[in-house]
Amino acid sequence: MSNSAPERSVERSYALYREALEIIPGGVQLISRRPQLYALGMTPPYVSRGKGSRFWDLDGNEYIDFMMCVGASILGYADDAVDEAVIAQIRQGTAYSVSHPLEYELARELIATIPCAEMVRYCKGGGEANTIAVRIARGYTGREKVLFCGYHGWHDWYLAANLENDSVLDAHLLPGIKPQGVPQGLAGTALPFRYNDLESLEQQLEHNKGQVACIILEASRGASLPAPGFLEGVRALATAHGAVLIFDEVVTGFRLGLGGAQAQFGVLPDLATYAKAISNGYAMGAVVGRGAVMSVVGEMFVSSTYWSDSVGLAASLATIRELRKRDAFARITAIGTRFQQSFNELAEEHELPLRASGLPQQIAISASSGDSEQKRGLKDYYVQEMTRRGFFTSFGVSPSYAHTDADLDEAIGAWRAVFPLLRAALHTGDWDARIVARSVDAFRRQVG
Ligand SMILES: Cc1ncc(COP(=O)(O)O)c(C=O)c1O
């Protein structure tokens, strides 16, 4: 196979993006849709349609997508069974003056599926689910402080972490988040601890004795897997300090199996939050948990018009049932495992310091050696060359049920063409000459 790839025009997409930037501040509604995070100038800002593991951009180019709407599209784009359930529901109406029984039906399904779930509330997204969970924890305990690890959304309770020092959140997924607009009065209410570091959690609990409402974390993320005893230790510390333990399962939920991370790792939180894969691309979120904790929300003011619209409910029910019926977890695991094995074998063959690690359902590629310029060069050059060859991908990979072995065969063909280029760049160090479509920090340049 030749090492060069035909140029794809993304002119229409970028012309629209430039215009959109004039009337939509920041250009996008979700930071990870910013093209500057990938290969700016090459990564298409706009899609026209998607099906299965693929989408077509505004200029008509086809991509095999390894991101799948930040993992939300777990069964694939435009899944027939989910879409038919939604369309049938739409024909009956979508949101009414009173509740629809689907609300109860989905709650029963979630309770039967998720180990810690005894009661359920709904919302429309992950950040919102976490905000509700934190509110419940504060209401239940009568305390204010939140100990967190990782990324949990855009709301005030979380961004408050950056009020006293605006680099606190840098180590928790997204660097450069400014707490602009978050009331200064919330300073000191959201405090970080380090993943796999029980001591850092214990220190925070001791320093804030009797004031911690909840501990919130993702049980695993990308390459970060729980060290033996870590989650059990977090559970024990939460119980000992009377803090509510919240697992943010916005990414792990339904991806690490129907029971999510809590079933996978065998540790039960008090509350767990869901969005993304719960509904295969329809807006939906949920907070579930122990009845004793959840029931306080019945007395609190937590309420919104579209939280129980029947589109999200129908989509979630269909998604969960299809995931179960198709044994999607086994398929996603097989695809992810083949991705990791093939990627790692070829990387080794080409003497690249790149590894695809983490769980096969939630893969993280990283460079194991080299300085920051080299690491960034490897990532940008990889993304650029894979984009040229028709892949929408980066260093975080979300395999879906819709990915086929033929998709992986294509990926393997692309790696065989791209890895020698990376090897050559490592040798010469001429990253700038080779990378024409660089990534840019999330909060910097918006268009090339
Ligand atoms: C772990 C985690 N929690 C919460 C969120 C926020 O979810 P949403 O974008 O649906 O508000 C995300 C989004 O990426 C996430 O990864």
Short mmCIF file of C-alpha atoms and ligand atoms in Angstrom, two decimals:
data_model
loop_
_atom_site.label_atom_id
_atom_site.label_comp_id
_atom_site.label_asym_id
_atom_site.label_seq_id
_atom_site.Cartn_x
_atom_site.Cartn_y
_atom_site.Cartn_z
CA MET A 1 0.00 0.00 0.00
CA SER A 2 1.27 3.47 -0.84
CA ASN A 3 2.09 5.74 2.10
CA SER A 4 0.39 8.74 0.58
CA ALA A 5 -3.35 9.34 0.84
CA PRO A 6 -5.56 11.34 -1.51
CA GLU A 7 -6.47 14.82 -0.30
CA ARG A 8 -10.11 15.13 0.79
CA SER A 9 -11.78 18.47 0.49
CA VAL A 10 -13.53 19.73 3.61
CA GLU A 11 -14.12 23.17 2.14
CA ARG A 12 -17.88 23.31 2.61
CA SER A 13 -17.60 22.18 6.23
CA TYR A 14 -15.01 24.86 7.07
CA ALA A 15 -16.85 27.59 5.18
CA LEU A 16 -19.91 26.85 7.30
CA TYR A 17 -17.83 26.64 10.48
CA ARG A 18 -16.33 30.09 9.83
CA GLU A 19 -19.82 31.51 9.40
CA ALA A 20 -21.11 29.66 12.46
CA LEU A 21 -18.35 31.15 14.60
CA GLU A 22 -19.86 34.57 13.85
CA ILE A 23 -23.21 33.67 15.41
CA ILE A 24 -22.51 30.65 17.66
CA PRO A 25 -19.91 31.58 20.28
CA GLY A 26 -17.20 28.94 20.29
CA GLY A 27 -18.73 27.34 17.19
CA VAL A 28 -19.90 24.15 18.90
CA GLN A 29 -22.06 23.05 21.84
CA LEU A 30 -19.69 20.28 22.98
CA ILE A 31 -16.00 21.12 23.38
CA SER A 32 -14.94 17.77 21.95
CA ARG A 33 -16.63 18.65 18.65
CA ARG A 34 -14.12 21.47 18.13
CA PRO A 35 -12.08 20.55 15.05
CA GLN A 36 -8.99 22.14 16.56
CA LEU A 37 -8.80 19.21 19.00
CA TYR A 38 -8.07 16.90 16.05
CA ALA A 39 -6.42 17.90 12.75
CA LEU A 40 -7.49 21.52 12.33
CA GLY A 41 -8.21 22.20 8.67
CA MET A 42 -8.64 18.50 7.87
CA THR A 43 -11.07 17.17 10.50
CA PRO A 44 -14.58 17.98 9.30
CA PRO A 45 -16.54 20.28 11.62
CA TYR A 46 -19.87 19.11 10.15
CA VAL A 47 -21.56 15.80 9.48
CA SER A 48 -24.40 15.25 7.03
CA ARG A 49 -25.46 11.72 8.07
CA GLY A 50 -24.29 8.60 9.87
CA LYS A 51 -25.05 4.88 9.74
CA GLY A 52 -23.51 2.12 11.84
CA SER A 53 -19.82 2.83 12.47
CA ARG A 54 -19.58 5.43 9.70
CA PHE A 55 -20.51 9.02 8.97
CA TRP A 56 -20.42 11.27 5.94
CA ASP A 57 -19.27 14.86 6.28
CA LEU A 58 -20.77 17.91 4.64
CA ASP A 59 -18.45 17.57 1.65
CA GLY A 60 -19.50 13.93 1.14
CA ASN A 61 -16.36 12.27 2.57
CA GLU A 62 -16.93 8.96 4.39
CA TYR A 63 -15.29 8.14 7.73
CA ILE A 64 -15.02 5.10 9.94
CA ASP A 65 -15.66 6.66 13.33
CA PHE A 66 -13.71 5.42 16.35
CA MET A 67 -15.14 8.13 18.64
CA MET A 68 -18.86 7.41 18.13
CA CYS A 69 -20.22 10.68 19.52
CA VAL A 70 -17.93 10.57 22.56
CA GLY A 71 -19.01 6.97 23.12
CA ALA A 72 -22.74 7.70 23.17
CA SER A 73 -23.56 5.82 19.98
CA ILE A 74 -22.86 2.41 21.45
CA LEU A 75 -25.03 0.44 19.00
CA GLY A 76 -23.99 2.61 16.05
CA TYR A 77 -25.50 5.57 14.27
CA ALA A 78 -29.14 5.37 13.17
CA ASP A 79 -29.69 1.97 14.76
CA ASP A 80 -32.87 0.58 13.19
CA ALA A 81 -34.37 -0.98 16.35
CA VAL A 82 -33.80 2.08 18.54
CA ASP A 83 -34.95 4.48 15.85
CA GLU A 84 -38.12 2.47 15.18
CA ALA A 85 -39.00 2.48 18.89
CA VAL A 86 -38.48 6.24 18.96
CA ILE A 87 -40.46 6.88 15.78
CA ALA A 88 -43.36 4.76 17.06
CA GLN A 89 -43.33 6.80 20.27
CA ILE A 90 -43.12 10.13 18.46
CA ARG A 91 -46.32 9.22 16.60
CA GLN A 92 -48.06 8.98 20.01
CA GLY A 93 -46.77 12.35 21.19
CA THR A 94 -43.52 13.19 22.95
CA ALA A 95 -44.14 15.21 26.12
CA TYR A 96 -47.51 15.69 27.76
CA SER A 97 -49.25 17.38 30.68
CA VAL A 98 -48.90 14.21 32.76
CA SER A 99 -46.29 11.45 32.97
CA HIS A 100 -46.06 8.57 30.52
CA PRO A 101 -45.86 4.98 31.88
CA LEU A 102 -42.56 4.53 30.01
CA GLU A 103 -41.09 6.45 32.94
CA TYR A 104 -42.00 3.61 35.28
CA GLU A 105 -41.06 0.92 32.75
CA LEU A 106 -37.56 2.34 32.26
CA ALA A 107 -37.09 2.73 36.03
CA ARG A 108 -37.95 -0.97 36.45
CA GLU A 109 -35.47 -1.87 33.69
CA LEU A 110 -32.69 0.22 35.26
CA ILE A 111 -33.35 -1.26 38.71
CA ALA A 112 -33.18 -4.77 37.23
CA THR A 113 -29.94 -3.94 35.39
CA ILE A 114 -27.78 -1.71 37.63
CA PRO A 115 -26.58 -3.24 40.92
CA CYS A 116 -26.92 -0.13 43.15
CA ALA A 117 -30.24 1.02 41.65
CA GLU A 118 -33.24 0.95 43.96
CA MET A 119 -34.73 4.26 42.83
CA VAL A 120 -34.37 6.35 39.68
CA ARG A 121 -34.63 9.97 38.50
CA TYR A 122 -34.21 11.23 34.95
CA CYS A 123 -32.59 14.17 33.19
CA LYS A 124 -31.08 14.90 29.80
CA GLY A 125 -27.29 14.62 30.07
CA GLY A 126 -24.26 13.62 32.06
CA GLY A 127 -23.34 16.97 33.59
CA GLU A 128 -26.95 17.40 34.62
CA ALA A 129 -27.11 13.91 36.15
CA ASN A 130 -24.01 14.67 38.22
CA THR A 131 -25.43 18.01 39.33
CA ILE A 132 -28.60 16.28 40.50
CA ALA A 133 -26.59 13.60 42.30
CA VAL A 134 -24.48 16.20 44.08
CA ARG A 135 -27.62 18.13 45.05
CA ILE A 136 -29.16 14.92 46.42
CA ALA A 137 -26.00 14.19 48.39
CA ARG A 138 -25.96 17.69 49.83
CA GLY A 139 -29.64 17.47 50.67
CA TYR A 140 -29.26 14.03 52.24
CA THR A 141 -26.22 14.84 54.38
CA GLY A 142 -26.86 18.53 55.08
CA ARG A 143 -23.19 19.10 54.17
CA GLU A 144 -21.68 21.21 51.38
CA LYS A 145 -18.27 19.97 50.28
CA VAL A 146 -17.66 17.68 47.33
CA LEU A 147 -14.52 15.60 46.85
CA PHE A 148 -14.01 14.73 43.22
CA CYS A 149 -11.64 13.07 40.84
CA GLY A 150 -11.98 13.35 37.04
CA TYR A 151 -14.30 15.26 34.73
CA HIS A 152 -17.97 15.66 35.61
CA GLY A 153 -19.45 18.36 33.37
CA TRP A 154 -19.78 22.12 33.10
CA HIS A 155 -21.90 23.06 36.14
CA ASP A 156 -21.03 25.52 38.90
CA TRP A 157 -20.58 22.90 41.65
CA TYR A 158 -17.71 21.35 39.62
CA LEU A 159 -16.02 24.40 38.06
CA ALA A 160 -15.93 25.88 41.57
CA ALA A 161 -12.80 23.74 41.96
CA ASN A 162 -10.89 26.28 39.85
CA LEU A 163 -11.96 29.37 41.81
CA GLU A 164 -9.05 29.53 44.23
CA ASN A 165 -6.50 28.24 41.73
CA ASP A 166 -7.48 27.97 38.11
CA SER A 167 -5.25 24.99 37.38
CA VAL A 168 -6.90 22.52 39.80
CA LEU A 169 -8.97 20.96 37.02
CA ASP A 170 -5.98 20.66 34.65
CA ALA A 171 -5.23 17.19 35.99
CA HIS A 172 -8.86 16.10 35.61
CA LEU A 173 -9.27 15.65 31.85
CA LEU A 174 -9.55 19.17 30.46
CA PRO A 175 -6.78 21.70 31.08
CA GLY A 176 -7.40 25.42 30.76
CA ILE A 177 -10.95 25.63 32.16
CA LYS A 178 -11.59 29.14 33.48
CA PRO A 179 -14.19 29.42 36.26
CA GLN A 180 -15.51 32.63 34.68
CA GLY A 181 -19.11 33.16 35.73
CA VAL A 182 -18.96 30.79 38.70
CA PRO A 183 -19.79 32.60 41.97
CA GLN A 184 -16.73 33.23 44.11
CA GLY A 185 -18.85 32.19 47.08
CA LEU A 186 -18.48 28.57 45.96
CA ALA A 187 -14.69 28.65 46.46
CA GLY A 188 -13.54 25.74 48.60
CA THR A 189 -16.67 23.64 48.01
CA ALA A 190 -15.25 21.28 45.33
CA LEU A 191 -11.94 19.70 46.27
CA PRO A 192 -9.89 17.25 44.19
CA PHE A 193 -8.25 13.98 45.09
CA ARG A 194 -5.99 11.82 42.94
CA TYR A 195 -7.12 8.66 41.19
CA ASN A 196 -5.65 5.48 42.69
CA ASP A 197 -4.36 7.50 45.65
CA LEU A 198 -6.37 6.66 48.74
CA GLU A 199 -4.09 8.79 50.87
CA SER A 200 -5.00 11.95 48.93
CA LEU A 201 -8.69 11.15 49.50
CA GLU A 202 -8.16 10.41 53.18
CA GLN A 203 -6.28 13.68 53.64
CA GLN A 204 -9.14 15.65 52.12
CA LEU A 205 -11.64 13.81 54.32
CA GLU A 206 -9.57 14.53 57.43
CA HIS A 207 -9.05 18.22 56.54
CA ASN A 208 -12.76 18.63 55.93
CA LYS A 209 -14.08 16.35 58.65
CA GLY A 210 -17.84 16.33 58.97
CA GLN A 211 -18.26 18.66 55.97
CA VAL A 212 -18.04 16.31 52.99
CA ALA A 213 -21.40 15.60 51.36
CA CYS A 214 -20.09 13.28 48.68
CA ILE A 215 -17.18 11.69 46.88
CA ILE A 216 -17.63 11.53 43.11
CA LEU A 217 -15.39 9.74 40.63
CA GLU A 218 -15.29 7.56 37.55
CA ALA A 219 -14.40 4.02 38.61
CA SER A 220 -12.15 3.81 35.54
CA ARG A 221 -11.30 6.00 32.59
CA GLY A 222 -9.22 5.23 29.52
CA ALA A 223 -5.83 3.96 30.62
CA SER A 224 -6.67 4.57 34.29
CA LEU A 225 -7.85 1.33 35.83
CA PRO A 226 -8.46 0.89 39.55
CA ALA A 227 -5.47 -0.48 41.43
CA PRO A 228 -6.34 -3.49 43.62
CA GLY A 229 -8.21 -2.23 46.69
CA PHE A 230 -8.63 1.36 45.42
CA LEU A 231 -12.39 1.34 44.84
CA GLU A 232 -12.97 -0.79 47.94
CA GLY A 233 -10.90 1.76 49.90
CA VAL A 234 -12.92 4.68 48.51
CA ARG A 235 -16.11 2.85 49.46
CA ALA A 236 -14.86 2.24 53.00
CA LEU A 237 -13.69 5.85 53.46
CA ALA A 238 -17.01 7.23 52.20
CA THR A 239 -18.91 5.03 54.66
CA ALA A 240 -16.57 5.86 57.55
CA HIS A 241 -16.96 9.62 56.94
CA GLY A 242 -20.70 9.55 56.27
CA ALA A 243 -20.21 10.84 52.71
CA VAL A 244 -22.37 9.70 49.80
CA LEU A 245 -20.33 7.77 47.23
CA ILE A 246 -21.24 8.65 43.62
CA PHE A 247 -19.92 6.76 40.63
CA ASP A 248 -20.04 8.87 37.49
CA GLU A 249 -20.99 6.15 34.99
CA VAL A 250 -21.65 8.63 32.19
CA VAL A 251 -18.94 6.93 30.11
CA THR A 252 -18.66 3.50 31.77
CA GLY A 253 -22.43 2.92 32.00
CA PHE A 254 -23.58 0.22 29.55
CA ARG A 255 -20.10 0.30 27.97
CA LEU A 256 -18.41 -1.88 30.60
CA GLY A 257 -21.39 -4.22 30.43
CA LEU A 258 -25.03 -3.64 31.34
CA GLY A 259 -24.17 -3.25 35.03
CA GLY A 260 -21.44 -0.69 34.24
CA ALA A 261 -18.25 -0.16 36.22
CA GLN A 262 -19.90 -1.06 39.54
CA ALA A 263 -20.68 -4.57 38.28
CA GLN A 264 -17.34 -4.87 36.46
CA PHE A 265 -15.29 -3.95 39.56
CA GLY A 266 -17.70 -5.27 42.20
CA VAL A 267 -17.97 -2.10 44.31
CA LEU A 268 -21.34 -0.49 44.96
CA PRO A 269 -21.73 3.29 45.17
CA ASP A 270 -24.69 4.96 46.87
CA LEU A 271 -25.60 6.84 43.70
CA ALA A 272 -24.62 6.44 40.06
CA THR A 273 -25.12 8.75 37.10
CA TYR A 274 -25.80 7.83 33.47
CA ALA A 275 -26.05 9.52 30.07
CA LYS A 276 -24.31 8.94 26.70
CA ALA A 277 -24.66 5.20 25.92
CA ILE A 278 -27.92 4.87 27.89
CA SER A 279 -29.89 6.02 24.83
CA ASN A 280 -27.68 5.57 21.75
CA GLY A 281 -27.62 9.18 20.65
CA TYR A 282 -30.92 10.50 22.02
CA ALA A 283 -30.86 13.05 24.85
CA MET A 284 -31.22 11.19 28.14
CA GLY A 285 -29.64 10.95 31.56
CA ALA A 286 -30.42 9.22 34.83
CA VAL A 287 -29.45 9.21 38.48
CA VAL A 288 -29.97 5.91 40.27
CA GLY A 289 -29.09 4.68 43.72
CA ARG A 290 -29.94 3.46 47.18
CA GLY A 291 -33.51 4.17 48.17
CA ALA A 292 -32.56 5.81 51.47
CA VAL A 293 -30.45 8.44 49.68
CA MET A 294 -32.52 8.81 46.51
CA SER A 295 -35.81 9.27 48.32
CA VAL A 296 -34.82 12.71 49.68
CA VAL A 297 -35.06 14.13 46.14
CA GLY A 298 -38.83 13.61 46.39
CA GLU A 299 -38.82 16.43 48.97
CA MET A 300 -36.38 18.66 47.08
CA PHE A 301 -36.95 21.03 44.16
CA VAL A 302 -35.38 19.14 41.27
CA SER A 303 -37.68 19.44 38.27
CA SER A 304 -37.63 20.08 34.52
CA THR A 305 -40.08 19.91 31.57
CA TYR A 306 -38.16 17.68 29.17
CA TRP A 307 -36.49 15.30 31.62
CA SER A 308 -39.15 12.65 31.03
CA ASP A 309 -40.07 13.32 27.42
CA SER A 310 -41.01 9.97 25.96
CA VAL A 311 -38.38 10.13 23.18
CA GLY A 312 -35.50 9.74 25.64
CA LEU A 313 -37.43 7.13 27.62
CA ALA A 314 -38.27 5.05 24.53
CA ALA A 315 -34.71 5.38 23.21
CA SER A 316 -33.23 4.23 26.55
CA LEU A 317 -35.55 1.27 26.90
CA ALA A 318 -34.87 0.15 23.34
CA THR A 319 -31.11 0.69 23.71
CA ILE A 320 -30.84 -1.33 26.94
CA ARG A 321 -33.01 -4.14 25.56
CA GLU A 322 -31.06 -4.27 22.30
CA LEU A 323 -27.72 -4.24 24.14
CA ARG A 324 -28.96 -7.24 26.13
CA LYS A 325 -30.61 -9.06 23.20
CA ARG A 326 -27.57 -8.73 20.91
CA ASP A 327 -25.04 -9.49 23.66
CA ALA A 328 -23.43 -6.22 22.59
CA PHE A 329 -20.86 -6.30 25.39
CA ALA A 330 -19.26 -9.46 23.97
CA ARG A 331 -19.14 -7.91 20.50
CA ILE A 332 -17.73 -4.57 21.72
CA THR A 333 -15.15 -6.45 23.78
CA ALA A 334 -14.10 -8.54 20.77
CA ILE A 335 -13.76 -5.49 18.52
CA GLY A 336 -11.86 -3.53 21.16
CA THR A 337 -9.56 -6.44 21.90
CA ARG A 338 -8.73 -6.88 18.21
CA PHE A 339 -8.12 -3.11 17.93
CA GLN A 340 -5.71 -3.16 20.87
CA GLN A 341 -3.89 -6.31 19.80
CA SER A 342 -3.45 -5.26 16.16
CA PHE A 343 -2.48 -1.69 17.06
CA ASN A 344 0.06 -2.83 19.65
CA GLU A 345 1.58 -5.52 17.42
CA LEU A 346 2.05 -3.09 14.54
CA ALA A 347 3.34 -0.32 16.83
CA GLU A 348 5.92 -2.74 18.18
CA GLU A 349 6.84 -3.93 14.70
CA HIS A 350 7.50 -0.30 13.72
CA GLU A 351 9.32 0.41 16.98
CA LEU A 352 6.87 3.12 17.97
CA PRO A 353 6.47 4.06 21.65
CA LEU A 354 2.67 3.98 21.21
CA ARG A 355 0.36 1.63 23.11
CA ALA A 356 -3.39 1.11 23.05
CA SER A 357 -4.16 0.36 26.70
CA GLY A 358 -7.12 0.48 29.10
CA LEU A 359 -10.13 -1.78 28.82
CA PRO A 360 -11.06 -2.99 25.32
CA GLN A 361 -14.40 -1.18 25.61
CA GLN A 362 -12.73 2.14 26.47
CA ILE A 363 -9.32 2.32 24.80
CA ALA A 364 -6.64 4.94 25.42
CA ILE A 365 -3.66 5.31 23.11
CA SER A 366 -0.63 6.97 24.62
CA ALA A 367 3.05 7.53 23.99
CA SER A 368 5.16 5.72 26.58
CA SER A 369 8.35 7.72 26.03
CA GLY A 370 9.69 10.94 24.56
CA ASP A 371 9.45 14.60 25.50
CA SER A 372 6.23 16.60 25.24
CA GLU A 373 7.05 17.84 21.70
CA GLN A 374 7.52 14.27 20.52
CA LYS A 375 4.37 13.04 22.26
CA ARG A 376 2.34 15.83 20.73
CA GLY A 377 3.94 15.24 17.35
CA LEU A 378 3.06 11.54 17.45
CA LYS A 379 -0.54 12.29 18.32
CA ASP A 380 -1.07 15.09 15.80
CA TYR A 381 0.69 13.23 12.99
CA TYR A 382 -1.30 10.05 13.74
CA VAL A 383 -4.63 11.91 13.78
CA GLN A 384 -3.75 13.82 10.58
CA GLU A 385 -2.71 10.74 8.64
CA MET A 386 -5.65 8.62 9.86
CA THR A 387 -8.05 11.46 8.97
CA ARG A 388 -6.54 11.58 5.47
CA ARG A 389 -7.32 7.88 5.16
CA GLY A 390 -10.94 8.23 6.20
CA PHE A 391 -10.90 7.66 9.96
CA PHE A 392 -12.40 9.93 12.58
CA THR A 393 -10.19 9.11 15.51
CA SER A 394 -7.86 10.36 18.17
CA PHE A 395 -6.11 8.81 21.18
CA GLY A 396 -9.36 7.91 22.95
CA VAL A 397 -11.25 5.12 21.18
CA SER A 398 -14.83 3.99 21.82
CA PRO A 399 -15.55 0.71 20.05
CA SER A 400 -19.22 0.13 19.32
CA TYR A 401 -21.45 -2.80 18.49
CA ALA A 402 -21.60 -1.47 14.91
CA HIS A 403 -17.87 -1.74 14.20
CA THR A 404 -17.21 -4.62 11.84
CA ASP A 405 -14.18 -6.76 11.24
CA ALA A 406 -13.99 -5.10 7.81
CA ASP A 407 -13.67 -1.72 9.58
CA LEU A 408 -10.78 -3.11 11.57
CA ASP A 409 -9.19 -4.59 8.46
CA GLU A 410 -9.29 -1.07 6.99
CA ALA A 411 -7.80 0.37 10.17
CA ILE A 412 -5.00 -2.19 10.10
CA GLY A 413 -4.31 -1.26 6.45
CA ALA A 414 -4.15 2.41 7.45
CA TRP A 415 -1.81 1.70 10.39
CA ARG A 416 0.50 -0.19 8.02
CA ALA A 417 0.71 2.97 5.92
CA VAL A 418 0.81 5.50 8.78
CA PHE A 419 3.19 3.83 11.25
CA PRO A 420 6.24 4.00 8.92
CA LEU A 421 5.56 7.74 8.59
CA LEU A 422 5.51 8.10 12.40
CA ARG A 423 8.70 6.06 12.62
CA ALA A 424 10.39 8.32 10.05
CA ALA A 425 9.27 11.44 11.92
CA LEU A 426 10.64 10.05 15.18
CA HIS A 427 13.95 9.58 13.39
CA THR A 428 14.16 13.03 11.79
CA GLY A 429 12.18 15.07 14.36
CA ASP A 430 10.76 17.26 11.56
CA TRP A 431 7.23 17.28 13.00
CA ASP A 432 6.40 20.78 11.79
CA ALA A 433 7.30 19.95 8.19
CA ARG A 434 5.08 16.88 8.26
CA ILE A 435 2.08 18.08 10.26
CA VAL A 436 0.00 20.51 8.23
CA ALA A 437 -3.14 20.10 10.36
CA ARG A 438 -2.12 20.50 13.99
CA SER A 439 -4.34 20.22 17.05
CA VAL A 440 -4.70 23.33 19.18
CA ASP A 441 -5.65 23.60 22.87
CA ALA A 442 -9.39 23.36 23.39
CA PHE A 443 -9.65 26.97 24.50
CA ARG A 444 -7.43 28.58 21.85
CA ARG A 445 -7.69 29.08 18.05
CA GLN A 446 -11.06 28.06 16.70
CA VAL A 447 -10.48 27.76 12.99
CA GLY A 448 -7.52 27.39 10.61
C1 LIG B 1 -17.31 11.16 33.01
C2 LIG B 1 -18.19 12.22 32.45
N1 LIG B 1 -19.11 12.79 33.23
C3 LIG B 1 -19.93 13.75 32.77
C4 LIG B 1 -19.85 14.17 31.48
C5 LIG B 1 -20.78 15.23 30.99
O1 LIG B 1 -21.78 14.65 30.24
P1 LIG B 1 -22.65 15.53 29.22
O2 LIG B 1 -21.71 15.98 28.14
O3 LIG B 1 -23.74 14.60 28.74
O4 LIG B 1 -23.22 16.67 30.02
C6 LIG B 1 -18.92 13.60 30.62
C7 LIG B 1 -18.83 14.05 29.22
O5 LIG B 1 -17.90 13.75 28.51
C8 LIG B 1 -18.06 12.60 31.11
O6 LIG B 1 -17.13 12.02 30.33
#
